[in-house]
Amino acid sequence: MIGTELPELTIELTPTMVISTALATRDFTPVHHDPALARAQGSKDIFLNILTTMGLVQRYVTDWAGPGAVIRSTDVRLGVPAYAGDRLTFTGTVVEGADGEPVVRVRGRVSLGDHATATVRFTPGEAS
């Protein structure tokens, strides 16, 4: 399993996606839903919030690992913003696996570079 590469996942960051995920995570900070206020604060546009990024990283791993997988830990380092209108592409590699808990190193890239780098430790689920 170590060295296994996960299939690439690309997500279109539409304004609706950026706004709805911010609101779904109860993040009402204007930079996530108001383009004019985001620009007034120095941003190019509205951008993903951290909770959405964390959820997308975990989704990427569990989509590959299967519905029975249980996330044990997620360590995410944010990089460049993921702006509305861009595309977020995830890649990942299994880098270790001890005590039945594989670890996947995940990279989420947008046009500006790395939006997020992460390690996700999980317990595989039972085959259904």
Coordinates of C-alpha atoms in Angstrom, one line a residue:
M1 CA 0.0 0.0 0.0
I2 CA 2.9 2.5 0.7
G3 CA 3.6 4.4 -2.5
T4 CA 0.0 4.0 -3.8
E5 CA -1.1 7.1 -5.7
L6 CA -4.7 8.2 -5.3
P7 CA -6.6 9.2 -8.4
E8 CA -6.7 12.9 -9.1
L9 CA -9.8 14.9 -8.1
T10 CA -10.7 18.3 -9.6
I11 CA -13.3 20.6 -8.1
E12 CA -14.6 23.7 -9.8
L13 CA -14.7 26.5 -7.3
T14 CA -17.8 28.3 -8.5
P15 CA -19.0 31.3 -6.5
T16 CA -22.0 29.3 -5.4
M17 CA -19.7 26.5 -4.1
V18 CA -17.5 29.0 -2.2
I19 CA -20.5 30.8 -0.7
S20 CA -22.6 27.8 0.1
T21 CA -19.8 25.9 1.8
A22 CA -18.9 28.9 3.9
L23 CA -22.5 29.3 5.0
A24 CA -22.9 25.6 5.6
T25 CA -20.0 25.7 8.1
R26 CA -21.5 28.8 9.7
D27 CA -18.7 31.0 8.6
F28 CA -20.3 34.4 7.9
T29 CA -17.0 36.2 7.4
P30 CA -17.6 38.6 4.4
V31 CA -14.4 37.5 2.5
H32 CA -16.2 34.2 1.8
H33 CA -19.4 35.6 0.3
D34 CA -19.1 39.3 -0.5
P35 CA -16.8 40.0 -3.5
A36 CA -16.7 43.8 -2.9
L37 CA -15.7 43.4 0.8
A38 CA -13.2 40.7 -0.1
R39 CA -11.5 43.0 -2.6
A40 CA -11.6 45.9 -0.2
Q41 CA -9.6 43.8 2.2
G42 CA -7.0 43.1 -0.5
S43 CA -8.2 39.8 -1.9
K44 CA -8.7 39.1 -5.6
D45 CA -12.2 37.6 -4.9
I46 CA -14.1 35.5 -2.4
F47 CA -12.2 32.4 -1.3
L48 CA -12.7 29.0 0.4
N49 CA -12.7 29.0 4.2
I50 CA -10.5 26.6 6.2
L51 CA -13.4 24.3 7.3
T52 CA -14.3 23.7 3.6
T53 CA -10.7 23.0 2.8
M54 CA -10.5 20.5 5.6
G55 CA -13.7 18.8 4.6
L56 CA -12.6 18.5 0.9
V57 CA -9.2 17.0 2.0
Q58 CA -11.0 14.4 4.1
R59 CA -13.6 13.7 1.3
Y60 CA -10.7 13.2 -1.1
V61 CA -9.2 10.5 1.1
T62 CA -12.5 8.8 2.1
D63 CA -13.7 8.7 -1.6
W64 CA -10.6 6.6 -2.3
A65 CA -10.6 4.6 1.0
G66 CA -14.3 3.7 0.9
P67 CA -17.3 4.5 3.0
G68 CA -16.2 2.5 6.1
A69 CA -12.9 4.5 6.5
V70 CA -12.7 6.4 9.7
I71 CA -10.5 9.6 9.7
R72 CA -8.2 9.5 12.8
S73 CA -6.3 12.7 12.2
T74 CA -5.9 15.5 9.7
D75 CA -3.0 17.9 9.6
V76 CA -3.5 20.7 7.0
R77 CA -1.2 23.5 6.1
L78 CA -2.7 26.3 4.1
G79 CA -0.9 28.0 1.2
V80 CA -2.3 30.3 -1.4
P81 CA -6.0 31.3 -1.4
A82 CA -8.5 29.2 -3.4
Y83 CA -10.5 31.9 -5.2
A84 CA -14.0 31.6 -6.8
G85 CA -13.6 30.9 -10.5
D86 CA -10.5 28.7 -10.0
R87 CA -10.1 24.9 -10.0
L88 CA -8.9 22.9 -7.0
T89 CA -7.0 19.7 -7.9
F90 CA -6.2 17.1 -5.3
T91 CA -3.5 14.5 -5.6
G92 CA -2.3 12.1 -2.9
T93 CA 0.1 9.3 -2.0
V94 CA 0.1 6.7 0.8
V95 CA 3.3 7.5 2.7
E96 CA 3.1 5.1 5.6
G97 CA 0.9 2.7 7.4
A98 CA 1.4 1.4 10.9
D99 CA -1.0 -0.3 13.3
G100 CA -3.6 -0.6 10.6
E101 CA -3.8 3.1 10.1
P102 CA -2.5 4.3 6.6
V103 CA -1.3 7.9 6.2
V104 CA -2.0 9.7 3.0
R105 CA -0.1 12.9 2.0
V106 CA -2.5 15.2 0.1
R107 CA -1.8 18.2 -2.1
G108 CA -4.5 20.6 -3.2
R109 CA -3.4 22.9 -6.0
V110 CA -5.0 26.0 -7.6
S111 CA -3.7 28.2 -10.4
L112 CA -1.6 30.2 -7.9
G113 CA 0.1 27.1 -6.4
D114 CA -0.4 24.9 -3.4
H115 CA -3.7 25.8 -1.6
A116 CA -3.3 23.0 1.0
T117 CA -0.9 20.3 1.9
A118 CA -2.0 17.7 4.4
T119 CA -1.5 14.4 6.0
V120 CA -4.5 12.2 6.8
R121 CA -4.4 9.2 9.0
F122 CA -7.3 6.8 8.8
T123 CA -8.5 3.4 9.7
P124 CA -9.8 1.4 6.7
G125 CA -13.3 0.2 7.0
E126 CA -14.5 -3.4 6.6
A127 CA -15.3 -4.5 3.0
S128 CA -19.1 -4.4 2.4

